[in-house]
Each structure stands twice: as structure tokens, then as C-alpha cells.
PDB file of C-alpha atoms in Angstrom:
ATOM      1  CA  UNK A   1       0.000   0.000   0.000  1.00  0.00           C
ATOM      2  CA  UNK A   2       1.212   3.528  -0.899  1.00  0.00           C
ATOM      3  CA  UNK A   3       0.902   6.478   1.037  1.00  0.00           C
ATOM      4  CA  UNK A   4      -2.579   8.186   1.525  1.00  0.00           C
ATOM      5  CA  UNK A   5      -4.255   4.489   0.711  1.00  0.00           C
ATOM      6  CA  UNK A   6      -3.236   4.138  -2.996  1.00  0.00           C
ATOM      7  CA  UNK A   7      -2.068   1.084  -4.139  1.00  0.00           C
ATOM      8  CA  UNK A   8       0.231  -0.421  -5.952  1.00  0.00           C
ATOM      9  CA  UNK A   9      -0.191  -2.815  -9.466  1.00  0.00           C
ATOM     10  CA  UNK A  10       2.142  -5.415  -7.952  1.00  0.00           C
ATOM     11  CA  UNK A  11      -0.257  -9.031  -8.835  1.00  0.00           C
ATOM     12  CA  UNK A  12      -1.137 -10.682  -5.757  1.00  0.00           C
ATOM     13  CA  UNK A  13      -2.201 -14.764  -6.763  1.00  0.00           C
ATOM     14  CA  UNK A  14      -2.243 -14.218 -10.482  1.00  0.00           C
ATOM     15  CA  UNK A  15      -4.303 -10.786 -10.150  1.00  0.00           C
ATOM     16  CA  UNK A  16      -3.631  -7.457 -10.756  1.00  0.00           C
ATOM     17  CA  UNK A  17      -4.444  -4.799  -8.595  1.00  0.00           C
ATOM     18  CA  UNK A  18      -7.092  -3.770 -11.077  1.00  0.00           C
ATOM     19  CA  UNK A  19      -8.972  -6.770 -10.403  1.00  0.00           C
ATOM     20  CA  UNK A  20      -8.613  -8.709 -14.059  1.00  0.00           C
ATOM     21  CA  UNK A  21      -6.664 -11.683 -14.796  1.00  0.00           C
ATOM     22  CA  UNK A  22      -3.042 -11.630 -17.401  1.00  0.00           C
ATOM     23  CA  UNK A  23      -5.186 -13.578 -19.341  1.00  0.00           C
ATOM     24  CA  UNK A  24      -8.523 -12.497 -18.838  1.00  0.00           C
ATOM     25  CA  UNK A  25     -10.504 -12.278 -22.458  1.00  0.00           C
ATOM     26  CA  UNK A  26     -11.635  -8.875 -24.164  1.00  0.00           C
ATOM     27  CA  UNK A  27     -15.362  -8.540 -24.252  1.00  0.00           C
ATOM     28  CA  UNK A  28     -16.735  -7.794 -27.772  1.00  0.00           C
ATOM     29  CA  UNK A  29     -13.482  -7.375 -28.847  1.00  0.00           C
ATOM     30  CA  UNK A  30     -12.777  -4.865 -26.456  1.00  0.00           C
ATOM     31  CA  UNK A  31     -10.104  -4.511 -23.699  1.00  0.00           C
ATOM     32  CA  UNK A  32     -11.650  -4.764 -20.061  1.00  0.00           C
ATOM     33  CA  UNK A  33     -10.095  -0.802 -19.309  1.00  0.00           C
ATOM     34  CA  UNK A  34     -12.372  -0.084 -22.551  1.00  0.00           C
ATOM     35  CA  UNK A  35     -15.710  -1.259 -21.335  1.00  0.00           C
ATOM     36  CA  UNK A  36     -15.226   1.382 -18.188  1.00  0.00           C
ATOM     37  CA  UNK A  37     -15.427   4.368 -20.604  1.00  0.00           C
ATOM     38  CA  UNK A  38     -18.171   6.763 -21.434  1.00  0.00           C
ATOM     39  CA  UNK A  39     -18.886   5.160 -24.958  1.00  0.00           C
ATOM     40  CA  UNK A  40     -21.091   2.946 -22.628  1.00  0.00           C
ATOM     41  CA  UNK A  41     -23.029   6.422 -22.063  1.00  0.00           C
ATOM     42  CA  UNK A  42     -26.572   5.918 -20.835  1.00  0.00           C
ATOM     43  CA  UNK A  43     -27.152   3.378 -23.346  1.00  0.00           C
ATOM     44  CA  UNK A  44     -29.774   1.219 -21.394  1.00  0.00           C
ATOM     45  CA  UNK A  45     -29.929  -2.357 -24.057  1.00  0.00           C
ATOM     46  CA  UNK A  46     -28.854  -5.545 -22.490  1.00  0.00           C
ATOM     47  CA  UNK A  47     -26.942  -7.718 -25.246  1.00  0.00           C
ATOM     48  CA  UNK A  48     -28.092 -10.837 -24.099  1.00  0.00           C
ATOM     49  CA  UNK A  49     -30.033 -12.750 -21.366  1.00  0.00           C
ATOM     50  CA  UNK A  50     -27.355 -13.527 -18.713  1.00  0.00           C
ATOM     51  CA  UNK A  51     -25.693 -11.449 -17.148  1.00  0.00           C
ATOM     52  CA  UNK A  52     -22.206 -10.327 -18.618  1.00  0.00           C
ATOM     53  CA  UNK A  53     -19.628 -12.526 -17.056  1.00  0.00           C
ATOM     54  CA  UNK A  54     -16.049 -13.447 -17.317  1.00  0.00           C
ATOM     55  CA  UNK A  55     -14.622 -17.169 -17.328  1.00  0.00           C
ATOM     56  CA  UNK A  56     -12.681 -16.532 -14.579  1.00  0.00           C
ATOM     57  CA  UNK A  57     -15.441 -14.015 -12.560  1.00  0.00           C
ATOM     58  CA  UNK A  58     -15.392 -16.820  -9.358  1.00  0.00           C
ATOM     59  CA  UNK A  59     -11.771 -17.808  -9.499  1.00  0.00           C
ATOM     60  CA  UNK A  60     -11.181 -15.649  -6.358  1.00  0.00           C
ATOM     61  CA  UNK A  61     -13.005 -16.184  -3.433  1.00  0.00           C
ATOM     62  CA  UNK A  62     -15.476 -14.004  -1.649  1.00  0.00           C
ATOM     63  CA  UNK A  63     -12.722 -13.079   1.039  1.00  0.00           C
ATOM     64  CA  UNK A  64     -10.465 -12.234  -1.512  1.00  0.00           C
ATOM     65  CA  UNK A  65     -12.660 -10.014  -3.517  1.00  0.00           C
ATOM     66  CA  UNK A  66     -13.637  -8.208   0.016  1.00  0.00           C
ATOM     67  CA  UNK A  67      -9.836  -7.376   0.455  1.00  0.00           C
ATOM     68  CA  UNK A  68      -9.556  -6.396  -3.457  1.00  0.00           C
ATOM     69  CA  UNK A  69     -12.884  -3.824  -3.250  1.00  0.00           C
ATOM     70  CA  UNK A  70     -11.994  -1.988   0.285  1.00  0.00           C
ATOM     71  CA  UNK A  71      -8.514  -1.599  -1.788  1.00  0.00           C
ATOM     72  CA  UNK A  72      -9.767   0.052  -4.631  1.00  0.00           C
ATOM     73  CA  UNK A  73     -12.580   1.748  -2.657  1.00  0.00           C
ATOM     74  CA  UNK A  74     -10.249   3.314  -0.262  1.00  0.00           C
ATOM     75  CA  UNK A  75      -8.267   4.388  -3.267  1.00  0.00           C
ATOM     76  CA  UNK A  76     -11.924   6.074  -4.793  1.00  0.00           C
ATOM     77  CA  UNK A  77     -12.654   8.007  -1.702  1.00  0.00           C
ATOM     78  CA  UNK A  78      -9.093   8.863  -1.771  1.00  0.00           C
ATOM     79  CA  UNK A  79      -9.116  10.692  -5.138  1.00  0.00           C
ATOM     80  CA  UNK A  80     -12.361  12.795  -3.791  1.00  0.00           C
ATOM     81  CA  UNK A  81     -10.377  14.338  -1.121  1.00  0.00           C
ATOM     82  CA  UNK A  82     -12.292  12.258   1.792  1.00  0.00           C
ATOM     83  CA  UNK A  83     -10.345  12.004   4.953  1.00  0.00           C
ATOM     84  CA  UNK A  84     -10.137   8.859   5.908  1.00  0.00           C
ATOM     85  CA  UNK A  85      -8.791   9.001   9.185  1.00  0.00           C
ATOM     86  CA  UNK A  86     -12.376  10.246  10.132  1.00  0.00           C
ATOM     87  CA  UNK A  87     -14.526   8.130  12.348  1.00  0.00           C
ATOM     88  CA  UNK A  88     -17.043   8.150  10.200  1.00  0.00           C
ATOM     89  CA  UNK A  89     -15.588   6.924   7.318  1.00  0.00           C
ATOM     90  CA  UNK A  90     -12.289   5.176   7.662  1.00  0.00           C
ATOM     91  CA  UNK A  91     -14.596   1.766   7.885  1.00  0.00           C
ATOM     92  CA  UNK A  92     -16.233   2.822   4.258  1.00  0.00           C
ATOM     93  CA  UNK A  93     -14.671   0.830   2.654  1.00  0.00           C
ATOM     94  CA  UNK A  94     -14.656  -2.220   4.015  1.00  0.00           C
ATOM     95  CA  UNK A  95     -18.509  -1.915   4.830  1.00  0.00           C
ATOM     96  CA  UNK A  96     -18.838  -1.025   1.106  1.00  0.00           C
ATOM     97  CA  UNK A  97     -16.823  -4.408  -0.346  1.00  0.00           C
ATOM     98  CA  UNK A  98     -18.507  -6.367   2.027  1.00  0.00           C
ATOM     99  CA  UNK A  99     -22.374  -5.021   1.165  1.00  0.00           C
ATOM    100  CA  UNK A 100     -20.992  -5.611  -2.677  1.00  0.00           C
ATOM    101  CA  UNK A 101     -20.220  -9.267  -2.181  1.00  0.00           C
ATOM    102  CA  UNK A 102     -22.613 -10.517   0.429  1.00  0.00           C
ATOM    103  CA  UNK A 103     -25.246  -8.252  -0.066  1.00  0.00           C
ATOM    104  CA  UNK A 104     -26.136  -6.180  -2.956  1.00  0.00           C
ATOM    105  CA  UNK A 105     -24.229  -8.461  -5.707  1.00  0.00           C
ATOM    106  CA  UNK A 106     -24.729 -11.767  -3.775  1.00  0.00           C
ATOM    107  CA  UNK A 107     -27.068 -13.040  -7.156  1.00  0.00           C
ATOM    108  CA  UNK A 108     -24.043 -12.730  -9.370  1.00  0.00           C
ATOM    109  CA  UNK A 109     -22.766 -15.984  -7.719  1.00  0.00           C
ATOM    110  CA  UNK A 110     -24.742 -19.538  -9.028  1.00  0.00           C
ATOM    111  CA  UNK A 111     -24.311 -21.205  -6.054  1.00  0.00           C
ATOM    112  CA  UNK A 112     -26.863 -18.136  -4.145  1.00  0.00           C
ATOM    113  CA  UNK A 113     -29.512 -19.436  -6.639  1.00  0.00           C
ATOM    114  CA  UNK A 114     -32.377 -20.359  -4.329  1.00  0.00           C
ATOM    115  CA  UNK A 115     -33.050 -23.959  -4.926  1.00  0.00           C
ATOM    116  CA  UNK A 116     -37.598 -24.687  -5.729  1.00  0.00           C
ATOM    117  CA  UNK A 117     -39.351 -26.625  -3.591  1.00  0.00           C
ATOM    118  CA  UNK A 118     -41.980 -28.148  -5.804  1.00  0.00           C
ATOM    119  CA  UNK A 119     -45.573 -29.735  -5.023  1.00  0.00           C
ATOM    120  CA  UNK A 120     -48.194 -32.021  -7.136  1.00  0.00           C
ATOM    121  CA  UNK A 121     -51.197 -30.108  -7.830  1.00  0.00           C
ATOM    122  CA  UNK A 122     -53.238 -32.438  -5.966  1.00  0.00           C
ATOM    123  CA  UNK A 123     -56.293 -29.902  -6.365  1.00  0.00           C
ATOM    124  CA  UNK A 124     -56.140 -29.834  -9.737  1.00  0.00           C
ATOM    125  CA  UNK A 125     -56.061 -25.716  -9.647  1.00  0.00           C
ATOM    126  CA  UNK A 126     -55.954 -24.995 -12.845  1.00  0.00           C
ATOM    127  CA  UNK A 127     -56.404 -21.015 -13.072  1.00  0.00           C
ATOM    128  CA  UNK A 128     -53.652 -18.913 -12.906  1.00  0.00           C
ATOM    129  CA  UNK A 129     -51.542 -18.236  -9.609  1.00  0.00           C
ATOM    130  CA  UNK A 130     -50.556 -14.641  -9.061  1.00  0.00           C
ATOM    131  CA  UNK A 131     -47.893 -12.926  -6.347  1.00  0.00           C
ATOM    132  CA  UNK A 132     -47.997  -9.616  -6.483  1.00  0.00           C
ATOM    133  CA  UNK A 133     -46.415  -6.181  -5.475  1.00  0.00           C
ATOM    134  CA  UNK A 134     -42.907  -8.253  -4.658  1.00  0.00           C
ATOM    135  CA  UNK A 135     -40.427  -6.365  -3.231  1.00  0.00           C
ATOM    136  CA  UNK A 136     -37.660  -5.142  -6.412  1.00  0.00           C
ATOM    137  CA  UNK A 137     -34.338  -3.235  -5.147  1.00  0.00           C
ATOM    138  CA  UNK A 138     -31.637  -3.993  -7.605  1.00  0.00           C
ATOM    139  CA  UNK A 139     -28.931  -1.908  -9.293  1.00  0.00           C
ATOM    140  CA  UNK A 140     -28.560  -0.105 -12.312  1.00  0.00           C
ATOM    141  CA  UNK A 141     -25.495  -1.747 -14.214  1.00  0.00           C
ATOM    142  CA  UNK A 142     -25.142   1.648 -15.847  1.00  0.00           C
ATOM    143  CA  UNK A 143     -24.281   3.964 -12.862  1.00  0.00           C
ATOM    144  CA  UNK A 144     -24.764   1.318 -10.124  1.00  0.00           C
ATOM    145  CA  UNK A 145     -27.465   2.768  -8.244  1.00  0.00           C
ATOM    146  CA  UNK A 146     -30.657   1.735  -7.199  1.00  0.00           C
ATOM    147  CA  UNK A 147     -33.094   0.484  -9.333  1.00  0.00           C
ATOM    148  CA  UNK A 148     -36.458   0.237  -6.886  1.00  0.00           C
ATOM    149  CA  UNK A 149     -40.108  -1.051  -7.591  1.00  0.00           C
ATOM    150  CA  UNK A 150     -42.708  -4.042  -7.326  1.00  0.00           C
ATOM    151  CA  UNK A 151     -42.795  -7.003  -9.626  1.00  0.00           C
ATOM    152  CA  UNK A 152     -45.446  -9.238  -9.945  1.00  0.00           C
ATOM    153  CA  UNK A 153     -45.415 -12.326 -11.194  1.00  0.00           C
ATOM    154  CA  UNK A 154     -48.120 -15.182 -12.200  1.00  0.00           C
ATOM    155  CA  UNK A 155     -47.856 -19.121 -13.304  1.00  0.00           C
ATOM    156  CA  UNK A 156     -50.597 -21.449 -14.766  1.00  0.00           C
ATOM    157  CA  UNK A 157     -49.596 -25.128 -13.413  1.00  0.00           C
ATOM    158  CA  UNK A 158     -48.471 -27.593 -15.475  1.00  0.00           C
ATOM    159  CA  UNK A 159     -49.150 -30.349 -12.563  1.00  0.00           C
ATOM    160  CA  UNK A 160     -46.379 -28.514 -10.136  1.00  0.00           C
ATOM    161  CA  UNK A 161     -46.728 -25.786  -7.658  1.00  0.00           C
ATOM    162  CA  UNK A 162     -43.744 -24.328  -6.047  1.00  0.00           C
ATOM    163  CA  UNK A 163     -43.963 -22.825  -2.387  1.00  0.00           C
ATOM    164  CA  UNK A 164     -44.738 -19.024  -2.842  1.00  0.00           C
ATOM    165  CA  UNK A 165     -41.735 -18.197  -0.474  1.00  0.00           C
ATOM    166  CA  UNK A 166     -39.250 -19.169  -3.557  1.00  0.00           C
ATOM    167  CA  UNK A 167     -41.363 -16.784  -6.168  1.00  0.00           C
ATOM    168  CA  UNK A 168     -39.772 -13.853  -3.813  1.00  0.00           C
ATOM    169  CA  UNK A 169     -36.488 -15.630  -3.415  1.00  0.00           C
ATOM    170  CA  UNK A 170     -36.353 -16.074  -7.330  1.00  0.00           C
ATOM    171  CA  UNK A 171     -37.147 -12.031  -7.897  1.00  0.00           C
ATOM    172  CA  UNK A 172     -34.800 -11.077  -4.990  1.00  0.00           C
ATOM    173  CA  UNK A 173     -31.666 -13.549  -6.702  1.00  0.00           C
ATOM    174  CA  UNK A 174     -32.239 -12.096  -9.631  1.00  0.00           C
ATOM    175  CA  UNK A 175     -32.168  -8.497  -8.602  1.00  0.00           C
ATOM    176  CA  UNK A 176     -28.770  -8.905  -6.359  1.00  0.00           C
ATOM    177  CA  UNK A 177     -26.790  -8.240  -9.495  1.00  0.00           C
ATOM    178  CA  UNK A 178     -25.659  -5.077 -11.740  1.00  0.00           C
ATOM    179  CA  UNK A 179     -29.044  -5.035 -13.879  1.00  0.00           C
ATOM    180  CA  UNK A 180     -31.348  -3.546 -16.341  1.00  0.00           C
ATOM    181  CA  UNK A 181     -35.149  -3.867 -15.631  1.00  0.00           C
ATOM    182  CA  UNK A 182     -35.286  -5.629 -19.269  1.00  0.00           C
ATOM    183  CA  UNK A 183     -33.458  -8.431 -18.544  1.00  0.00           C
ATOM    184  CA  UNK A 184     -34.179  -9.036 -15.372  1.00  0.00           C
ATOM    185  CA  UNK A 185     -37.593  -9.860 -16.067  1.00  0.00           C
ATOM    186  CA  UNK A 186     -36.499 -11.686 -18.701  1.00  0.00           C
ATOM    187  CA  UNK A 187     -34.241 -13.899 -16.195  1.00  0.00           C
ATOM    188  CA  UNK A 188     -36.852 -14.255 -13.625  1.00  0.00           C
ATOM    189  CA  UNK A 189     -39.341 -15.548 -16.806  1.00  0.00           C
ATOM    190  CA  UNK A 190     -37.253 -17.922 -17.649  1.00  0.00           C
ATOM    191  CA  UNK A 191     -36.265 -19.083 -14.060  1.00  0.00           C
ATOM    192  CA  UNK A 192     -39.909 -19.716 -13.475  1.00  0.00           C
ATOM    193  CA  UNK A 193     -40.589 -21.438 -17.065  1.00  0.00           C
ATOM    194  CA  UNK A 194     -37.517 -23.570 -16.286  1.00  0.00           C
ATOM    195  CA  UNK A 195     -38.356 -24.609 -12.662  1.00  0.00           C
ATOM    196  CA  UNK A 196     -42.164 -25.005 -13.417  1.00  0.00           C
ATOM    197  CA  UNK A 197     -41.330 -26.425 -16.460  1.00  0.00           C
ATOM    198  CA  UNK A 198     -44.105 -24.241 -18.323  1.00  0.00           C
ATOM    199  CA  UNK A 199     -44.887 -21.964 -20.623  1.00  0.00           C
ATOM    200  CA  UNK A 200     -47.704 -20.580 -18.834  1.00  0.00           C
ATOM    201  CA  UNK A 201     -45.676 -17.715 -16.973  1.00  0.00           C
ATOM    202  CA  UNK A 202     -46.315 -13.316 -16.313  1.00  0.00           C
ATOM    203  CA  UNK A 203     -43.586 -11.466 -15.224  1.00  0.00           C
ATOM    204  CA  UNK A 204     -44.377  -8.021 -14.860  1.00  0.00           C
ATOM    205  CA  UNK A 205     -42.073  -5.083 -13.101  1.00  0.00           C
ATOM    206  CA  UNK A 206     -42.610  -1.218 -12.176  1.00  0.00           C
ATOM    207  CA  UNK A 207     -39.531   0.468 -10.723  1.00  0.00           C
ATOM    208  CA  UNK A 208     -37.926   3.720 -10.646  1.00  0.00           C
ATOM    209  CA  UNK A 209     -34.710   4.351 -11.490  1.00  0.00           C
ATOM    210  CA  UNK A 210     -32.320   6.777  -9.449  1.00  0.00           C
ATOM    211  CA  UNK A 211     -30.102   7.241 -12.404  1.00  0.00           C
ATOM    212  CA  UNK A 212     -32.837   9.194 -13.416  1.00  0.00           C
ATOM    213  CA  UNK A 213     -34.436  10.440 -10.684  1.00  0.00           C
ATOM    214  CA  UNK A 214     -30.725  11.614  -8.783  1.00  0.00           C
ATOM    215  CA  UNK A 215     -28.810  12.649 -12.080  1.00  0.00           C
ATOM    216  CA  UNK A 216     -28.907  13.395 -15.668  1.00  0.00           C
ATOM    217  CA  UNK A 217     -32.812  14.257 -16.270  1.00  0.00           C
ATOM    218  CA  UNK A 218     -33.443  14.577 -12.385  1.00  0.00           C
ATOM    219  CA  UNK A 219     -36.902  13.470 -13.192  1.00  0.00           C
ATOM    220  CA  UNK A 220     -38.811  12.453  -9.570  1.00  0.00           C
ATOM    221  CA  UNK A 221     -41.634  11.036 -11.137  1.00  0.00           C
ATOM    222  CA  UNK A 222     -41.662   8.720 -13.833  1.00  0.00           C
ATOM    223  CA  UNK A 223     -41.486   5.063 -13.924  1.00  0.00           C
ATOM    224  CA  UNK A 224     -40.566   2.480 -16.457  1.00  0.00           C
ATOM    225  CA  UNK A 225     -42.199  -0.878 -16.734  1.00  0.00           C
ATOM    226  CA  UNK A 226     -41.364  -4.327 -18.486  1.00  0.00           C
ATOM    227  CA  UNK A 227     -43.490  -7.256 -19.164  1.00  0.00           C
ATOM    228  CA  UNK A 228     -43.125 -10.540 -19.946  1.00  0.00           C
ATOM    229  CA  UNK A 229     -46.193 -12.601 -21.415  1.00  0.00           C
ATOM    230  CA  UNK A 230     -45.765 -16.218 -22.696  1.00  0.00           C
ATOM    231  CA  UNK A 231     -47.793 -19.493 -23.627  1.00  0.00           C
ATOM    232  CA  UNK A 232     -51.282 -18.855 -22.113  1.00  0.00           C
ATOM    233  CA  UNK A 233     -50.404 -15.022 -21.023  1.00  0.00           C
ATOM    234  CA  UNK A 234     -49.752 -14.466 -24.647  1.00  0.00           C
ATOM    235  CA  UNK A 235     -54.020 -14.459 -24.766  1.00  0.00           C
ATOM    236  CA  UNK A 236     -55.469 -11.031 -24.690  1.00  0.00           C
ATOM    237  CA  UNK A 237     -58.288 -12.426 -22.027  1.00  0.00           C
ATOM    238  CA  UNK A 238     -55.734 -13.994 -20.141  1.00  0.00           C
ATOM    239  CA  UNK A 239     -53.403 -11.080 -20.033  1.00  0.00           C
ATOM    240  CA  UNK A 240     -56.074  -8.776 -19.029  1.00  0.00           C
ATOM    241  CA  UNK A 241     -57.330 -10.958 -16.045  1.00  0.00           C
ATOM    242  CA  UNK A 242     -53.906 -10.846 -15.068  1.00  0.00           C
ATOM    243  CA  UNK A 243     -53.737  -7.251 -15.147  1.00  0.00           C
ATOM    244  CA  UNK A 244     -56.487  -6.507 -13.652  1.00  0.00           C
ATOM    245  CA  UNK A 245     -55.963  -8.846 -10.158  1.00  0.00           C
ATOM    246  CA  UNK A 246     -52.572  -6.930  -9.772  1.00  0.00           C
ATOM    247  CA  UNK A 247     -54.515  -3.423 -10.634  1.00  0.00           C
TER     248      UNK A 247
END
């Protein structure tokens, strides 16, 4: 560690100091220090359906990444001219790599994934199922701040039920990651299609975003919402029952 709480590039078990692997691959052809720039801008498209990852994104463990963040976050609060021998906030940045890995990014890790517990439909209920107004607090992947709504979401059983419980623990998995309200309703969708293993599946989610609430636009009042409609929620009727139960 340098003076003031910078540090140094020397690699510590493989890794640099920035974080990335010698050999860790470009994404989209581009080198890792080029994805941090402002060509990202505010563009808000997701490229794909999972979550960008690298190869080698749980080679260190969670311990490891704890020491690596406070590091670099020290180093951050540094550079704004924070005094950190302050009781207040020389234990910033520990408390922030900690909430990063065990809290607010916890989803980003597979094994987190909440695992279903799964019924027969010994009733023979055969109208749709519908949770609604579950609790959404994720993270804009953009500016990393909150992103912070309701979803709901509704299933039509295929012979399985699942314990309503794990419909919240699916959303809240799902939202512990760097996100954009499009795909994470497309990743909780397909969670529930795969685990109910049907079609018959409404995710729906309104949240507002504090990248545009707190910045840019500074606009307090708008909302954006994202749907998700397939097999039997494609139906107009059906859709609109939906819709109306969750008002």
C-alpha cells in the first residue's frame, strides 16, 4: 500500500491490482479498461439474457474479492479528497466491499440461486396463480445505483406448484446483481418457465430508477415498466385478467 491508501499494481495470486486476470478475455473485442469508458453512455440495451460474465469471474473467493474492493474503494474516496482518518468513514470501505459481495451483488454468484421446492397439484387448480407487489431493489449496471419497484409475477400449473416463499427468493436472486429492468424480467421468466417447467408464466415489473431520478434528467416522477407474457399469457383475455388482479 502507498501512502494516503493508494495502491500499488504489484499481482497478488495471479491478479492485478485492477482486479482482471493476465489472461482475462476482451469482451466484444474490447479490452476490459475499454468497457469502463463513457462510450457505454446511458445506453440502457442488455446484449443478451445472462448477465455479462467473465470465465474466470469466481476464481477468487469471496474473502479475496472483500480485500480487493476496500482496496480500490479506499483508493476512490481517496481521489475525492475524503479524509479517511475520520470516524465516520475510515470503515467505508470495508462496509462497502462487504455489502458488494454478500449483499447487494450476492445473485451474481450460481451457487446463491435459491433452490424450488416443488408440489403435485393435488387440487387440480388450474387457473392462474398470481404474487404480487414483490419487493424489487436492484442496481442499475449503468451507474450502479438503485433500481427500486414491485414485480409481480403469475404461473398457470403444469401439474407442479412451487412454495410461494421461492417466487420472492427467485425475484430477490435475480435483482442482487448489476441489472437492467429488461433483462431481469427476462431472467426471472425464464427461471420460473424452467423450474415449473411451463410456458404458462407473467412477469411483470414497475420500478424507478435513481439514475434518473438523482442525475442526468433529475426526473422524480416517472417510472418504467417491463413485461413478460408467454404461452397462455400471450391471450389477450388472459393477459387482461392478469392485469387486472394486480390493478
Amino acid at each position: 500500500m502507498k501512502p494516503n491508501g493508494t495502491s500499488s499494481n504489484t499481482p497478488r495470486n495471479g491478479v492485478h491490482r485492477d482486479g482482471l486476470y493476465r489472461d482475462a478475455p476482451d469482451y466484444n473485442g474490447l479490452p476490459a479498461d475499454q468497457l469502463l469508458a463513457d462510450e457505454i453512455g446511458d445506453v440502457h440495451g442488455a446484449a443478451a439474457l445472462d448477465t455479462p460474465m467473465r470465465p474466470d469471474a469466481f476464481a477468487l473467493d469471496d474473502d479475496t474479492k472483500i480485500d480487493l474492493i476496500e482496496e480500490h474503494f479506499r483508493e476512490i474516496m481517496n481521489i475525492l479528497g475524503l479524509d479517511l482518518t475520520d470516524d465516520s468513514l475510515k470503515g467505508s470501505p470495508r462496509r462497502v466491499a462487504k455489502m458488494y459481495v454478500k449483499e447487494i451483488f450476492r445473485g451474481l454468484n450460481p451457487d446463491n440461486k435459491p433452490a424450488p421446492t416443488l408440489f403435485d397439484n393435488k387440487f387440480r387448480y388450474n387457473e392462474m396463480l398470481v404474487e404480487k407487489d414483490i419487493t424489487v431493489q436492484t442496481y442499475c449496471e449503468h451507474h450502479f445505483v438503485p433500481i427500486l419497484g414491485k414485480a409481480h409475477v403469475a404461473y398457470i400449473s403444469s401439474g407442479k406448484v412451487i412454495g410461494l416463499s421461492k417466487l420472492n427468493r427467485i425475484v430477490e436472486y435475480y435483482c442482487k446483481r448489476p441489472q437492467v429492468q429488461e433483462r431481469l424480467t427476462m431472467q426471472i421468466a425464464d427461471e420460473l418457465k424452467r423450474v415449473l417447467e411451463t410456458d404458462d408464466v407473467a412477469v411483470l415489473i414497475d420500478a424507478k430508477h435513481l439514475c434518473v431520478s438523482t442525475r442526468g434528467v433529475q426526473d422524480i416522477n416517472s417510472s418504467t415498466i417491463t413485461s413478460s407474457y408467454s404461452g397462455k399469457f400471450a391471450d389477450d383475455a388472459t393477459r387482461q385478467e392478469l392485469l387486472r388482479y394486480i390493478g
